[in-house]
Tab-separated table of C-alpha atoms and ligand atoms in Angstrom:
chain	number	residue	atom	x	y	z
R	1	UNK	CA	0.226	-2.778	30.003
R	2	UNK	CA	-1.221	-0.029	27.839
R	3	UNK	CA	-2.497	-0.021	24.479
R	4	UNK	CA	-0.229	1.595	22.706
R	5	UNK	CA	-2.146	2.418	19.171
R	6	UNK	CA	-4.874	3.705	20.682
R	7	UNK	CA	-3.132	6.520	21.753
R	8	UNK	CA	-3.360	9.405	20.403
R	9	UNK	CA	-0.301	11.230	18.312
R	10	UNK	CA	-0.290	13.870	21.638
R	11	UNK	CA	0.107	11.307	24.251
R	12	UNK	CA	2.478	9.292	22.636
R	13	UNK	CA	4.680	11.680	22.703
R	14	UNK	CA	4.078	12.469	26.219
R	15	UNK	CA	4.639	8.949	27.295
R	16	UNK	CA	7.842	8.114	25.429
R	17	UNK	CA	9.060	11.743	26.440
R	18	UNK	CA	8.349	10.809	30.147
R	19	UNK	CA	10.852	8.084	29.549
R	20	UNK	CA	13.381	10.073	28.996
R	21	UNK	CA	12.879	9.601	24.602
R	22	UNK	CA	14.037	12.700	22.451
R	23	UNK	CA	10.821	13.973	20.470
R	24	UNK	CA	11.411	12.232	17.247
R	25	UNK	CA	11.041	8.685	18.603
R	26	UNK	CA	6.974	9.617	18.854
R	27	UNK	CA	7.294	10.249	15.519
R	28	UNK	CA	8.841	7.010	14.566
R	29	UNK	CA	6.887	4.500	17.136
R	30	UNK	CA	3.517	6.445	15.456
R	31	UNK	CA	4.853	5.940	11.833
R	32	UNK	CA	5.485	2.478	12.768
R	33	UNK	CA	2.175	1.407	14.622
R	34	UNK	CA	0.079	3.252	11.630
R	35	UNK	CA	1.705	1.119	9.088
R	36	UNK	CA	0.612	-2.024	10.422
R	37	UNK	CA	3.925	-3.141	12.568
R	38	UNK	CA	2.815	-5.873	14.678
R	39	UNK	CA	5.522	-6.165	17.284
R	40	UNK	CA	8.087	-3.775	18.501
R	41	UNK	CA	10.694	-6.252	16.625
R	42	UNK	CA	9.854	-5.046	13.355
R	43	UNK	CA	10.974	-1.316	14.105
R	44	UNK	CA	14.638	-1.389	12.824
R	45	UNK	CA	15.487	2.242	13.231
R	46	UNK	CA	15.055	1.764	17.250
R	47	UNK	CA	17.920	0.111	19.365
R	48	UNK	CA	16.587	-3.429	20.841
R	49	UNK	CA	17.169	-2.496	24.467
R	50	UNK	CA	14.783	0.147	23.672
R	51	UNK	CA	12.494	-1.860	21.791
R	52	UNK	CA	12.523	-4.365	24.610
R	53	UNK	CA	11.466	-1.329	27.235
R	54	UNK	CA	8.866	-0.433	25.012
R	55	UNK	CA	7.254	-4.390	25.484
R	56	UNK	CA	7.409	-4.448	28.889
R	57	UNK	CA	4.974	-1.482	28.974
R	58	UNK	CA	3.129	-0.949	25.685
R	59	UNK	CA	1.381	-4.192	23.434
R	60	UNK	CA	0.216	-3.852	20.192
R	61	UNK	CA	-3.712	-4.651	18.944
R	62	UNK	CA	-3.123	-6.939	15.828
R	63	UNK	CA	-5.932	-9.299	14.694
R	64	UNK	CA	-5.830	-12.116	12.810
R	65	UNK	CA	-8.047	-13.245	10.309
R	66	UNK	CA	-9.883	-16.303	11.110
R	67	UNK	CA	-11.974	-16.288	8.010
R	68	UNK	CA	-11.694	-14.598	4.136
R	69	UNK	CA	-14.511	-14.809	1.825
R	70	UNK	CA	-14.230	-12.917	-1.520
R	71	UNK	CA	-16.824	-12.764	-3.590
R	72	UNK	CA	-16.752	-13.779	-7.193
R	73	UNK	CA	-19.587	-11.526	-8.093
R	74	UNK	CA	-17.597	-8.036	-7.417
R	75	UNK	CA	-14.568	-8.743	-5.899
R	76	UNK	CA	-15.936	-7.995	-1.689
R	77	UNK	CA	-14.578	-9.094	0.775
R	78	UNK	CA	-15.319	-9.867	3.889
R	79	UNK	CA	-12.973	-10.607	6.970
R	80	UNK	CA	-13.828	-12.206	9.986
R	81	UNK	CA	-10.910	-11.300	12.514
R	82	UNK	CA	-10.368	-12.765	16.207
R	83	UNK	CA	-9.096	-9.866	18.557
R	84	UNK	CA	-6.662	-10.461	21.353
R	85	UNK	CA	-9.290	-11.851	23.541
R	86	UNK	CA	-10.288	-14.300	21.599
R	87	UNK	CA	-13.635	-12.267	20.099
R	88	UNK	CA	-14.397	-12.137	16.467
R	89	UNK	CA	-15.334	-8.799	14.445
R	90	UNK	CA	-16.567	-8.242	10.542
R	91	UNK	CA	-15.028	-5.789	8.201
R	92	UNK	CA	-16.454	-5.387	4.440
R	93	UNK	CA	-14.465	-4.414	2.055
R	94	UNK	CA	-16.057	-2.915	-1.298
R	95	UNK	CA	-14.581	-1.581	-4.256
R	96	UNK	CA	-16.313	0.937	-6.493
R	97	UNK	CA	-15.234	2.945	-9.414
R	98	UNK	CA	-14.827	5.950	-6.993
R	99	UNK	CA	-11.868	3.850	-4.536
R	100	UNK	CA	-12.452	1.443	-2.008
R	101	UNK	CA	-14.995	1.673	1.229
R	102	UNK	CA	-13.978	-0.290	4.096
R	103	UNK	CA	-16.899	-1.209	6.398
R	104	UNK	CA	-15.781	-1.105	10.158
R	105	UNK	CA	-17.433	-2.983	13.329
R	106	UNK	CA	-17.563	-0.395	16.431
R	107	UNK	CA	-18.670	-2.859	19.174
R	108	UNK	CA	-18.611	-6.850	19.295
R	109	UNK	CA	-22.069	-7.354	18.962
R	110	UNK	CA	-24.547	-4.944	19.810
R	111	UNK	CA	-27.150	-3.845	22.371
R	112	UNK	CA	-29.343	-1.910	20.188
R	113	UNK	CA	-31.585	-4.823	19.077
R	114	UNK	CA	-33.542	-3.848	15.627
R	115	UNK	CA	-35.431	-6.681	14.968
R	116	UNK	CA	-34.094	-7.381	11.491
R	117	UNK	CA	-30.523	-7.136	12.307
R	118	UNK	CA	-28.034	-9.853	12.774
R	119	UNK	CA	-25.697	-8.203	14.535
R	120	UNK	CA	-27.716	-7.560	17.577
R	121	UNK	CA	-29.300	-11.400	18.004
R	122	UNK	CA	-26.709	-12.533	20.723
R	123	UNK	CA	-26.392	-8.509	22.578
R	124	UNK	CA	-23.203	-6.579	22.825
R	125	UNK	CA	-19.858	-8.396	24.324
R	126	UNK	CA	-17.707	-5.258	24.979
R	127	UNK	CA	-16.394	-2.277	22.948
R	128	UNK	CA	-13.892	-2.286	20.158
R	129	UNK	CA	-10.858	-0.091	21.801
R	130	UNK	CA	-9.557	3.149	18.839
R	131	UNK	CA	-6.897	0.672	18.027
R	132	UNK	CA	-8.904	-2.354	17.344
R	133	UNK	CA	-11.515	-0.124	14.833
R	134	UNK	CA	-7.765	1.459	13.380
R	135	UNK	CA	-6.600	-2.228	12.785
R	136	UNK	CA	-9.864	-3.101	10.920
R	137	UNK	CA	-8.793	-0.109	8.279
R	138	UNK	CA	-5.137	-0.780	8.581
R	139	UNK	CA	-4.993	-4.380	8.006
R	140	UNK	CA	-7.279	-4.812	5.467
R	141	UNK	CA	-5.707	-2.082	3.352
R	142	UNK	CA	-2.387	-4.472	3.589
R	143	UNK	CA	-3.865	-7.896	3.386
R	144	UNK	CA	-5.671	-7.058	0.379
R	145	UNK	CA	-3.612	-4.837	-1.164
R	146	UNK	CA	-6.105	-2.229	-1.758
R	147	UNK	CA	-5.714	1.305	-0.811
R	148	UNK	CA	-8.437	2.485	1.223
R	149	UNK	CA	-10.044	6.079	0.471
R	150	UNK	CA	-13.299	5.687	2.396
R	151	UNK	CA	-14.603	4.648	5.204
R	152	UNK	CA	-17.679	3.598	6.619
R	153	UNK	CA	-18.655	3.243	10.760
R	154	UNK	CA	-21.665	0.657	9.440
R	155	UNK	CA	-20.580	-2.575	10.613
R	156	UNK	CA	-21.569	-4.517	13.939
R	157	UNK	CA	-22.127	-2.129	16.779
R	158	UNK	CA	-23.590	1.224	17.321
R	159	UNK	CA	-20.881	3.752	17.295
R	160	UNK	CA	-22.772	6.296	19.603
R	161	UNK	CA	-22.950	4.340	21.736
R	162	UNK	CA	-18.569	3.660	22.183
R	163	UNK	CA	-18.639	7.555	21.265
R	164	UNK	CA	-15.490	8.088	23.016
R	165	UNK	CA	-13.528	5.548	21.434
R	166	UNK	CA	-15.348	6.392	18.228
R	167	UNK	CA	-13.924	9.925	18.270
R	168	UNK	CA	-10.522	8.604	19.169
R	169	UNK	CA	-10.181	6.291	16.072
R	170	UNK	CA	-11.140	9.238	13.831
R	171	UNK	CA	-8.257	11.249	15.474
R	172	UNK	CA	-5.804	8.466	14.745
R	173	UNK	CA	-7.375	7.262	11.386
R	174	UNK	CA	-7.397	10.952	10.171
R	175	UNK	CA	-3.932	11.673	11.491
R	176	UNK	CA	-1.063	13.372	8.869
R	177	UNK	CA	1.539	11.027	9.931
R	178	UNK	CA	-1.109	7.963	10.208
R	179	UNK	CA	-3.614	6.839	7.184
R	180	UNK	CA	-4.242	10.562	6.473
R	181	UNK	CA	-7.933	9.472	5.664
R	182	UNK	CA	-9.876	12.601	5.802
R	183	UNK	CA	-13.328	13.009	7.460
R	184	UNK	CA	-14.962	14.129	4.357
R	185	UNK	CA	-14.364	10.054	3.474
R	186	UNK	CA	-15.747	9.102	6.757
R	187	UNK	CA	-19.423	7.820	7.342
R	188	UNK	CA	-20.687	7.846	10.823
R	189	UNK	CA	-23.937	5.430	10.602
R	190	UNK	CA	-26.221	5.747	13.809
R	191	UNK	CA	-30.236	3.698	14.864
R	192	UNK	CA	-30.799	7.463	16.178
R	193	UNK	CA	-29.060	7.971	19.637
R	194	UNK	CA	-30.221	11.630	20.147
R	195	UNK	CA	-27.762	12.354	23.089
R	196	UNK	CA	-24.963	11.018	20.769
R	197	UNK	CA	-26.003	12.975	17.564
R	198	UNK	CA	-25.851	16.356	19.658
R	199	UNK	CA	-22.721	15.298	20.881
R	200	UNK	CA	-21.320	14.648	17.119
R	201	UNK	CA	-22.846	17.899	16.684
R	202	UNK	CA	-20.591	19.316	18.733
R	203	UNK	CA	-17.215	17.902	17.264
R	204	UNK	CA	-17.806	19.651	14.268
R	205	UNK	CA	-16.394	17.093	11.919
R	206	UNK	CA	-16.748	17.224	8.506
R	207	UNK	CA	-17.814	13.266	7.998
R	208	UNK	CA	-21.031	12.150	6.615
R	209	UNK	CA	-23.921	11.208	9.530
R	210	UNK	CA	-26.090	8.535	8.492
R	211	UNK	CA	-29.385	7.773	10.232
R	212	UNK	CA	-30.998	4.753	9.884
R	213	UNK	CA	-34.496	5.508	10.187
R	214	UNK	CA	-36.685	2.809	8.840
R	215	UNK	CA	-39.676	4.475	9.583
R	216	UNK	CA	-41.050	7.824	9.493
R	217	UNK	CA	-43.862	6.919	12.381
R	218	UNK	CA	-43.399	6.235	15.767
R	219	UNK	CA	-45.801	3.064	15.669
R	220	UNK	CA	-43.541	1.593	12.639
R	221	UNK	CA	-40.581	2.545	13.939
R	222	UNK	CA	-40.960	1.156	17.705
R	223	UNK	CA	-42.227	-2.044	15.994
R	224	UNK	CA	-38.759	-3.236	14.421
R	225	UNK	CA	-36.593	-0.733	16.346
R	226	UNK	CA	-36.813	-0.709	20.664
R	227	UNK	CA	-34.202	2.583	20.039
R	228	UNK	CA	-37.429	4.734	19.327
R	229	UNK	CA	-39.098	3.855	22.661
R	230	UNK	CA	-35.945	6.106	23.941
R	231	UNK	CA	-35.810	8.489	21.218
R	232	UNK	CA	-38.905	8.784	19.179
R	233	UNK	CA	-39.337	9.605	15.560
R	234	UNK	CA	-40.120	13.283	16.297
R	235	UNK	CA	-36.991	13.590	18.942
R	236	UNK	CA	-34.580	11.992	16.357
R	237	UNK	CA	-36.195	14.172	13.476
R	238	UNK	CA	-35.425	17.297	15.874
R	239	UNK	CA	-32.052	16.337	16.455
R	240	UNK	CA	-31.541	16.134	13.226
R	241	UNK	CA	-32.259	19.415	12.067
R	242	UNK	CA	-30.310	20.597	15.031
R	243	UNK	CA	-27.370	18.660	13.444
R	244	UNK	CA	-27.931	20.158	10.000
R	245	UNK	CA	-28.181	23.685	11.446
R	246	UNK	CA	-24.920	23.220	13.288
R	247	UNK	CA	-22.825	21.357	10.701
R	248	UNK	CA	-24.546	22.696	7.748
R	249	UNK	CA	-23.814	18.854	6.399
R	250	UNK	CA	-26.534	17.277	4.454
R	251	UNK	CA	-27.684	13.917	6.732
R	252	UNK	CA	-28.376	10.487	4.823
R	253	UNK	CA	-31.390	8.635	5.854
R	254	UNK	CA	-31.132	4.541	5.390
R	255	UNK	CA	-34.034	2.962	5.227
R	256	UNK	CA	-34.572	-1.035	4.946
R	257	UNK	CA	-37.344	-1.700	2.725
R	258	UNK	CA	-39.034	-4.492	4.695
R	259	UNK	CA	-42.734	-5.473	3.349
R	260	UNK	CA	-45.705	-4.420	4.239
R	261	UNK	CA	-43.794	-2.590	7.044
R	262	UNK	CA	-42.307	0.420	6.344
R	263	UNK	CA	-43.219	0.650	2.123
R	264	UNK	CA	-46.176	2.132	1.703
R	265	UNK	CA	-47.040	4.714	-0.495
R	266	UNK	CA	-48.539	7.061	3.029
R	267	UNK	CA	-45.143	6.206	4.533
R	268	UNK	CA	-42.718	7.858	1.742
R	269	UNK	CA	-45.392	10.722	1.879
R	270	UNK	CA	-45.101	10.966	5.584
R	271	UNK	CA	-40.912	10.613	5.611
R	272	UNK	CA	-40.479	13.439	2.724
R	273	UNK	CA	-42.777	15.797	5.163
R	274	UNK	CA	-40.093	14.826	8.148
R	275	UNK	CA	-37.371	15.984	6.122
R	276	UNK	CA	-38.778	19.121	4.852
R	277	UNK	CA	-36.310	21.702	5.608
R	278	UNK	CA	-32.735	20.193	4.937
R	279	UNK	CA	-30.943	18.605	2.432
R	280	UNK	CA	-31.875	14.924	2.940
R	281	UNK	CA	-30.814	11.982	1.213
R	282	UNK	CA	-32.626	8.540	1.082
R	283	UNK	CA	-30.714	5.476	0.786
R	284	UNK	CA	-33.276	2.961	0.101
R	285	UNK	CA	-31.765	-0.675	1.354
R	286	UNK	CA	-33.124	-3.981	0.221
R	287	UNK	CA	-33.396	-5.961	3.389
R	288	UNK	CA	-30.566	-8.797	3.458
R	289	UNK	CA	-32.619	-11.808	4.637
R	290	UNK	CA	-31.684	-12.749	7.808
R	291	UNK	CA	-32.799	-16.236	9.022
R	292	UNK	CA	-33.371	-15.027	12.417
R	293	UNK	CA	-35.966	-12.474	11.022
R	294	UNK	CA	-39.581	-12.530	10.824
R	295	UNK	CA	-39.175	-9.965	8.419
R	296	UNK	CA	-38.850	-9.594	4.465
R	297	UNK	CA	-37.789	-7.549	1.664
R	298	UNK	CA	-39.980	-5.378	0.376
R	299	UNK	CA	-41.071	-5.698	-3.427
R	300	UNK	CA	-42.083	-1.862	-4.028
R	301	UNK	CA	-38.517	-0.328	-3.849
R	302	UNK	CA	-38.386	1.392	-6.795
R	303	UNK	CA	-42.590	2.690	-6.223
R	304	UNK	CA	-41.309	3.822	-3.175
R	305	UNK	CA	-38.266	5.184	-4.482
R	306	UNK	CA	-40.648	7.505	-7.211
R	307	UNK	CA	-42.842	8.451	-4.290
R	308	UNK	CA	-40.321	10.715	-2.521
R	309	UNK	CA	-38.835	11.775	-5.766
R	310	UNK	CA	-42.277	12.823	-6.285
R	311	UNK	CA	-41.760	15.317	-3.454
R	312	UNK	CA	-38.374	17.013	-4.491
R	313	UNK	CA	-36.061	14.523	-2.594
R	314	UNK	CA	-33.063	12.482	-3.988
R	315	UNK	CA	-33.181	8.626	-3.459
R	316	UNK	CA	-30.651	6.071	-4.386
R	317	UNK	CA	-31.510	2.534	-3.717
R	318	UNK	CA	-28.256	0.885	-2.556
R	319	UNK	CA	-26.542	-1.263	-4.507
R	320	UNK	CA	-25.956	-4.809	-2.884
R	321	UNK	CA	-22.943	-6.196	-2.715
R	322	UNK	CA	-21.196	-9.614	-1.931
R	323	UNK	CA	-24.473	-11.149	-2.243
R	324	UNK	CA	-22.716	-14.736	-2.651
R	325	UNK	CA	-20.737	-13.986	1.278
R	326	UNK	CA	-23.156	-13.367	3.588
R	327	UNK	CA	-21.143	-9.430	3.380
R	328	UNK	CA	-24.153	-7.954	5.114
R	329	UNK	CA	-22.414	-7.420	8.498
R	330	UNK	CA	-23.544	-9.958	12.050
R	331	UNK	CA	-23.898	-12.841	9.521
R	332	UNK	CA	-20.270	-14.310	9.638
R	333	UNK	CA	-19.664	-13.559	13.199
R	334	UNK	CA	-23.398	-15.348	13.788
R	335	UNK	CA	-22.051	-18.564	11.920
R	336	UNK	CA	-18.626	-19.132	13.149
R	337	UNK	CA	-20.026	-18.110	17.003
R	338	UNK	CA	-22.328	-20.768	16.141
R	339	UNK	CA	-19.971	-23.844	14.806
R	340	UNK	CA	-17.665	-22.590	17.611
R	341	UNK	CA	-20.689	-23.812	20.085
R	342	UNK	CA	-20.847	-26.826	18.028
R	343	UNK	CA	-17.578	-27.719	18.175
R	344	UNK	CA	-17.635	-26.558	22.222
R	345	UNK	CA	-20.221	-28.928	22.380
R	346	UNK	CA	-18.996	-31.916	21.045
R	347	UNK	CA	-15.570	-31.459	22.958
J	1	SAH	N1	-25.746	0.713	14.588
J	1	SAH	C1	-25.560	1.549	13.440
J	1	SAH	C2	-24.560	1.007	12.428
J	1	SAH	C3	-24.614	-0.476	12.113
J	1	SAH	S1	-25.958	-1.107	11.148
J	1	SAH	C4	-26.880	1.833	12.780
J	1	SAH	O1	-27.883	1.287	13.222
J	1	SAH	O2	-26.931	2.646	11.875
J	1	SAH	C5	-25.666	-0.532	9.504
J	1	SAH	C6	-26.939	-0.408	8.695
J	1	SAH	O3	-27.434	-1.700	8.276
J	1	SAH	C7	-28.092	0.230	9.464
J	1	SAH	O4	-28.748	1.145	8.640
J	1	SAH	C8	-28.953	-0.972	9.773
J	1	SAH	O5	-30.248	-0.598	10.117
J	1	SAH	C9	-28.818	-1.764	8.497
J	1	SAH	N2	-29.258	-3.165	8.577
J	1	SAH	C10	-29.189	-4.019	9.617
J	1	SAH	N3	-29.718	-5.210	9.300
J	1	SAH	C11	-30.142	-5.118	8.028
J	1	SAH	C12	-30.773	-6.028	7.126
J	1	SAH	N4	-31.115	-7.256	7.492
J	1	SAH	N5	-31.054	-5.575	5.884
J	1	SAH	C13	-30.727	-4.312	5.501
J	1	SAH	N6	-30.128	-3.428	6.292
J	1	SAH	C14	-29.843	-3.811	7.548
């Protein structure tokens, strides 16, 4: 059986032309799939013997949402959806003035292990398949009723590292006859996988990379992030400018404000020398509090924030959202993987 959405337009069409389809059925299957049809019953304008031939060799990803939480604060919500095998995934959904972002998960869980991350606590299961990262957009555009216009690859997982499938969903995602969402909406978030940002390099996309640096020393940096032992500060830093002077796209650099870690006064002086040389952007985070942490928010955002102003660079401190839903992403997979222990347990 093959997984039918995550192919792409191309092969679709190769596929149904192989069995013996004229060329517009691609066109209607695709129209079909990108609008959220969850079984080959619900495409009307296709005969049923061929809808039947199409089951026997094709299934179709679509999750189900095990858990909803909206917040009452600003309206975000958060799904928790189980996946065909049984894994569960986190999407965000925020509005803003601007439209609505939709935060995707790339991988179920995640290998990458930052120390103040939730996500990574219980290691990656497997990677999310195009499909499954299209369904995240698709279906929570219909079960909310809100159009999406942006997108952001921020969720659980690291997205360089499922770069294939990664480029696959922004084929489909981006696709005329699909959710037309165009790249310039797009936010690619990386912990600084240098093979994979020369690689993104490459594609010449126009979507936004976002690095999430933390720290602008390698001492800092390997302390709450193992990615740096790999890539260090000064290898990321290079690739980075690599990546500006290929793309010519202006990088944004997150950065958790975690006390008396990463927020001292030497540390913004340090980071705005790093940058020197491209159009950076800060996006200073307040660190969500996760139990599992050692770590905690930092109390000198907005010092820290004047600091690199101070040196010609433009920081934003991120607004948080769903504060009241756990909507910083790992936290409602961690809780429902944990009552579904409980409950295994008492079984
Ligand atoms: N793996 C990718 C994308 C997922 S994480 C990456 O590392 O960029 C999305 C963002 O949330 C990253 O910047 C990550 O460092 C940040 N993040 C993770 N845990 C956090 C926490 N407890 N508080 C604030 N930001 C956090």
């Amino acid at each position: 059986m093959t997984d039918i959405k995550s192919m792409t337009r191309e092969e679709l069409a190769d596929a149904l032309s192989a069995m013996g389809e004229p060329s517009f059925r691609a066109k209607q299957v695709f129209s079909w799939l990108h609008g959220g049809a969850r079984s080959f019953d619900e495409m009307s304008n296709i005969s049923k013997p061929l809808r039947a031939k199409f089951a026997e060799r094709f299934y179709i990803t679509a999750p189900t949402a095990v858990r909803k939480q909206v917040s009452r604060l600003d309206g975000t919500i958060k799904y928790l959806w189980e996946l065909r095998d049984g894994n569960c995934i986190e999407t965000v959904l925020m509005s803003y003035h601007h439209g609505n972002t939709v935060c995707i998960s790339t991988q179920v869980g995640c290998r990458m292990g930052c120390r103040f991350c939730a996500s990574t606590v219980a290691g990656k299961v497997r990677d999310l398949a195009p499909s499954e990262m299209l369904d995240q957009v698709l279906f929570t555009q219909i079960d909310s009723g809100r159009e999406i216009s942006n997108i952001v690859l921020m969720g659980i997982g690291e997205p360089t590292d499922n770069l294939d499938n990664v480029l696959r969903f922004l084929e489909l995602v981006n696709h005329p006859e699909g959710m037309n969402i165009g790249m310039r909406h797009i936010s690619l978030s990386t912990c600084g996988v240098v093979p994979g940002i020369d690689r993104l390099a490459e594609q010449g996309l126009q979507l936004t990379l976002s690095v999430s640096l933390h720290a602008p020393d390698s001492e800092t940096r390997s302390r709450i992030m193992p990615v740096n032992n790999a890539y260090d500060v000064d290898e990321l830093f290079a690739a980075c400018h690599r990546y500006f002077r290929k793309t010519g796209r202006r990088i944004s650099f997150e950065y958790a404000m975690i006390d008396g870690v990463n927020d001292s006064d030497a540390q913004a002086d340090l980071l705005a020398k790093k940058i020197r040389g491209m159009p950076g952007h800060v996006n200073l985070i307040p660190l969500n509090d996760v139990v599992e942490s050692e770590f905690k928010p930092s109390r000198r955002v907005a010092a820290f924030q004047k600091r690199l102003e101070s040196h010609g660079l433009t920081a934003t401190v991120r607004r948080s959202l769903g504060g009241d839903i756990d909507a910083s992403c790992g936290q409602l997979r961690r809780k429902e993987m944990q009552e579904r222990g409980e409950r295994g347990k008492e079984a």
